[in-house]
Amino acid sequence: MVKIQWYPGHMEKARRQMSERLKAVDLVIELRDARIPEASRNPLLNMMAKDKPKLILLTKTDMADPLLTEEWIRFLKKDNVSCLAVDLNKDPHVSRKIIREALKVMKEKRDRQKSRGINPRAVRAMAAGIPNVGKSTMINRIAGKNTLKAADKPGVTRSLTWLHADPDLDLLDTPGVLWPKFDDEKTGSLLAAVGSINDDILDRRMLAMDTIHMIQDLYPGHLEEIYEAEEGTNPNGMLKAIARKRNLVRENNEPDTKRAAEMFLSELRKGRLGRLTLEKPHEEDSEEDLHE
Ligand SMILES: Nc1nc2c(ncn2[C@@H]2O[C@H](COP(=O)(O)OP(=O)(O)OP(=O)(O)O)[C@@H](O)[C@H]2O)c(=O)[nH]1
Ligand SMILES: [Mg+2]
């Protein structure tokens, strides 16, 4: 496995600013990638916002394995945390679902205010999570306009911005943040595979081979079928098969495995290889057990 780490200065700065802004926040909406619900969990966020009510959104479910998304939701709910699986791009009702769930988390507090004759103000929620997970997209959807810049690469948002997205919900957009040291090398590879780590710092051939290996483990035969490779083809052989299938050859007629690696990662990230989830929940534990 390649060793990957990405924690540039702008992330540390964002972490500090988020920590300061939390005082004015009622609710933290933690966005995670439904294809890697565990690797995309940011431990810094848990430390910073320990005492805040939380809502977890699993985004990009349109690209994730539907059965595993259900399993993940069940797993996360074991800790009595609210969570919701969402497709931020194509679900026409996604805004309403998120607002409803956010208000549900804050219901007790708002009911208390109402019983004291106070008209509850809009819930102030911070959208937080790893780079490229859909924070700005979510806020744009809820606001009903594309005020915030969103694009399919990590590190787009660089400042913290409040938006009165809905009469009931103010949302704080934040830059995607990672953390200084991943638990293990697999976490870095998974984050990079879904496009949450700057590609410029990566050895994409190595990353592609790691990812091929993981997919072969979880979905035996799947890549072999797409790229017409023989069963049991090793990751390097698979890159050659991809090069053949996609007509990527070098001048000497050898398969161009470097471009094949780039093509593979691009197809994976666009969901063109089918709905794949790269992590399974641990059967018995709950997430809190794992991180105690
Ligand atoms: N298929 C799919 N794409 C999504 C979904 N949500 C967001 N995206 C895409 O993911 C990309 C990144 O979205 P952003 O909203 O810029 O992500 P971000 O979390 O704000 O990223 P940073 O600002 O870099 O931290 C965009 O191309 C979105 O269209 C989703 O549910 N499904
Ligand atoms: Mg953003």
CSV table of C-alpha atoms in Angstrom, one decimal, residues 5 11 76 104 123 154 160 164 221 225 232 241 252 254 290:
chain,number,residue,atom,x,y,z
A,5,GLN,CA,-0.9,12.0,3.9
A,11,MET,CA,-6.5,22.8,6.5
A,76,LEU,CA,-24.2,4.3,12.6
A,104,LYS,CA,-35.7,16.7,14.3
A,123,VAL,CA,-31.0,26.4,13.5
A,154,PRO,CA,-10.7,18.5,-3.3
A,160,LEU,CA,-15.9,29.9,6.2
A,164,HIS,CA,-29.3,31.9,5.3
A,221,GLY,CA,-15.0,-10.8,-10.7
A,225,GLU,CA,-16.0,-8.5,-16.3
A,232,GLY,CA,-7.5,-13.8,-10.8
A,241,ALA,CA,-6.3,-5.1,-19.3
A,252,ASN,CA,6.1,0.8,-28.9
A,254,GLU,CA,3.0,-1.6,-25.1
A,290,LEU,CA,-14.3,1.3,18.0
